[in-house]
């Protein structure tokens, strides 16, 4: 019962599987892995963007102080 609940939870949290009425355990695990990789990649991309934006903000603040 706990494993079934765990797989149901995984299925509900993976966007690609939410609409699926039935999915094999292997499919759920594979899609969950893929989704984790996608989220990890997205997090890295956002971290890079944040770093660039913070640098730009600091540059603009320095420009304001010079005026």
JSON list of C-alpha atoms in Angstrom, two decimals:
[
{"chain": "A", "resi": 1, "resn": "UNK", "atom": "CA", "xyz": [0.00, 0.00, 0.00]},
{"chain": "A", "resi": 2, "resn": "UNK", "atom": "CA", "xyz": [2.82, 2.43, 0.84]},
{"chain": "A", "resi": 3, "resn": "UNK", "atom": "CA", "xyz": [4.56, 1.72, -2.47]},
{"chain": "A", "resi": 4, "resn": "UNK", "atom": "CA", "xyz": [1.32, 2.25, -4.37]},
{"chain": "A", "resi": 5, "resn": "UNK", "atom": "CA", "xyz": [0.82, 5.57, -2.61]},
{"chain": "A", "resi": 6, "resn": "UNK", "atom": "CA", "xyz": [4.41, 6.56, -3.37]},
{"chain": "A", "resi": 7, "resn": "UNK", "atom": "CA", "xyz": [3.99, 5.79, -7.06]},
{"chain": "A", "resi": 8, "resn": "UNK", "atom": "CA", "xyz": [0.68, 7.65, -7.13]},
{"chain": "A", "resi": 9, "resn": "UNK", "atom": "CA", "xyz": [2.38, 10.65, -5.55]},
{"chain": "A", "resi": 10, "resn": "UNK", "atom": "CA", "xyz": [5.17, 10.53, -8.11]},
{"chain": "A", "resi": 11, "resn": "UNK", "atom": "CA", "xyz": [2.67, 10.23, -10.95]},
{"chain": "A", "resi": 12, "resn": "UNK", "atom": "CA", "xyz": [0.71, 13.23, -9.67]},
{"chain": "A", "resi": 13, "resn": "UNK", "atom": "CA", "xyz": [3.84, 15.38, -9.38]},
{"chain": "A", "resi": 14, "resn": "UNK", "atom": "CA", "xyz": [5.28, 14.69, -12.82]},
{"chain": "A", "resi": 15, "resn": "UNK", "atom": "CA", "xyz": [3.43, 16.93, -15.29]},
{"chain": "A", "resi": 16, "resn": "UNK", "atom": "CA", "xyz": [3.77, 14.46, -18.15]},
{"chain": "A", "resi": 17, "resn": "UNK", "atom": "CA", "xyz": [2.00, 11.76, -16.13]},
{"chain": "A", "resi": 18, "resn": "UNK", "atom": "CA", "xyz": [-0.72, 13.75, -14.37]},
{"chain": "A", "resi": 19, "resn": "UNK", "atom": "CA", "xyz": [-3.33, 13.08, -17.01]},
{"chain": "A", "resi": 20, "resn": "UNK", "atom": "CA", "xyz": [-2.43, 9.40, -17.34]},
{"chain": "A", "resi": 21, "resn": "UNK", "atom": "CA", "xyz": [-4.94, 7.07, -15.75]},
{"chain": "A", "resi": 22, "resn": "UNK", "atom": "CA", "xyz": [-2.54, 4.16, -15.92]},
{"chain": "A", "resi": 23, "resn": "UNK", "atom": "CA", "xyz": [1.24, 4.11, -16.04]},
{"chain": "A", "resi": 24, "resn": "UNK", "atom": "CA", "xyz": [3.65, 1.29, -15.33]},
{"chain": "A", "resi": 25, "resn": "UNK", "atom": "CA", "xyz": [6.01, 1.59, -12.40]},
{"chain": "A", "resi": 26, "resn": "UNK", "atom": "CA", "xyz": [8.94, 1.66, -14.80]},
{"chain": "A", "resi": 27, "resn": "UNK", "atom": "CA", "xyz": [7.38, 4.49, -16.79]},
{"chain": "A", "resi": 28, "resn": "UNK", "atom": "CA", "xyz": [6.69, 6.43, -13.59]},
{"chain": "A", "resi": 29, "resn": "UNK", "atom": "CA", "xyz": [10.29, 6.00, -12.45]},
{"chain": "A", "resi": 30, "resn": "UNK", "atom": "CA", "xyz": [11.75, 6.92, -15.83]},
{"chain": "A", "resi": 31, "resn": "UNK", "atom": "CA", "xyz": [9.55, 9.99, -16.26]},
{"chain": "A", "resi": 32, "resn": "UNK", "atom": "CA", "xyz": [10.25, 11.04, -12.66]},
{"chain": "A", "resi": 33, "resn": "UNK", "atom": "CA", "xyz": [14.00, 10.77, -13.31]},
{"chain": "A", "resi": 34, "resn": "UNK", "atom": "CA", "xyz": [13.67, 12.80, -16.50]},
{"chain": "A", "resi": 35, "resn": "UNK", "atom": "CA", "xyz": [11.64, 15.45, -14.71]},
{"chain": "A", "resi": 36, "resn": "UNK", "atom": "CA", "xyz": [14.24, 15.69, -11.93]},
{"chain": "A", "resi": 37, "resn": "UNK", "atom": "CA", "xyz": [16.95, 16.19, -14.56]},
{"chain": "A", "resi": 38, "resn": "UNK", "atom": "CA", "xyz": [14.85, 18.84, -16.25]},
{"chain": "A", "resi": 39, "resn": "UNK", "atom": "CA", "xyz": [14.29, 20.66, -12.96]},
{"chain": "A", "resi": 40, "resn": "UNK", "atom": "CA", "xyz": [17.99, 20.47, -12.10]},
{"chain": "A", "resi": 41, "resn": "UNK", "atom": "CA", "xyz": [18.91, 21.88, -15.49]},
{"chain": "A", "resi": 42, "resn": "UNK", "atom": "CA", "xyz": [16.33, 24.66, -15.15]},
{"chain": "A", "resi": 43, "resn": "UNK", "atom": "CA", "xyz": [17.65, 25.51, -11.68]},
{"chain": "A", "resi": 44, "resn": "UNK", "atom": "CA", "xyz": [21.20, 25.82, -13.05]},
{"chain": "A", "resi": 45, "resn": "UNK", "atom": "CA", "xyz": [19.99, 28.06, -15.87]},
{"chain": "A", "resi": 46, "resn": "UNK", "atom": "CA", "xyz": [18.08, 30.28, -13.46]},
{"chain": "A", "resi": 47, "resn": "UNK", "atom": "CA", "xyz": [21.10, 30.49, -11.14]},
{"chain": "A", "resi": 48, "resn": "UNK", "atom": "CA", "xyz": [23.23, 31.71, -14.05]},
{"chain": "A", "resi": 49, "resn": "UNK", "atom": "CA", "xyz": [20.59, 34.27, -15.03]},
{"chain": "A", "resi": 50, "resn": "UNK", "atom": "CA", "xyz": [20.40, 35.48, -11.45]},
{"chain": "A", "resi": 51, "resn": "UNK", "atom": "CA", "xyz": [24.16, 35.93, -11.31]},
{"chain": "A", "resi": 52, "resn": "UNK", "atom": "CA", "xyz": [24.09, 38.00, -14.52]},
{"chain": "A", "resi": 53, "resn": "UNK", "atom": "CA", "xyz": [21.19, 40.11, -13.27]},
{"chain": "A", "resi": 54, "resn": "UNK", "atom": "CA", "xyz": [22.87, 40.76, -9.92]},
{"chain": "A", "resi": 55, "resn": "UNK", "atom": "CA", "xyz": [26.05, 41.86, -11.70]},
{"chain": "A", "resi": 56, "resn": "UNK", "atom": "CA", "xyz": [23.99, 44.19, -13.92]},
{"chain": "A", "resi": 57, "resn": "UNK", "atom": "CA", "xyz": [22.22, 45.58, -10.85]},
{"chain": "A", "resi": 58, "resn": "UNK", "atom": "CA", "xyz": [25.54, 46.28, -9.14]},
{"chain": "A", "resi": 59, "resn": "UNK", "atom": "CA", "xyz": [26.81, 48.00, -12.25]},
{"chain": "A", "resi": 60, "resn": "UNK", "atom": "CA", "xyz": [23.71, 50.20, -12.43]},
{"chain": "A", "resi": 61, "resn": "UNK", "atom": "CA", "xyz": [23.98, 51.04, -8.74]},
{"chain": "A", "resi": 62, "resn": "UNK", "atom": "CA", "xyz": [27.60, 52.10, -9.23]},
{"chain": "A", "resi": 63, "resn": "UNK", "atom": "CA", "xyz": [26.53, 54.30, -12.15]},
{"chain": "A", "resi": 64, "resn": "UNK", "atom": "CA", "xyz": [23.87, 55.95, -9.99]},
{"chain": "A", "resi": 65, "resn": "UNK", "atom": "CA", "xyz": [26.38, 56.69, -7.25]},
{"chain": "A", "resi": 66, "resn": "UNK", "atom": "CA", "xyz": [28.71, 58.38, -9.73]},
{"chain": "A", "resi": 67, "resn": "UNK", "atom": "CA", "xyz": [26.04, 60.85, -10.82]}
]
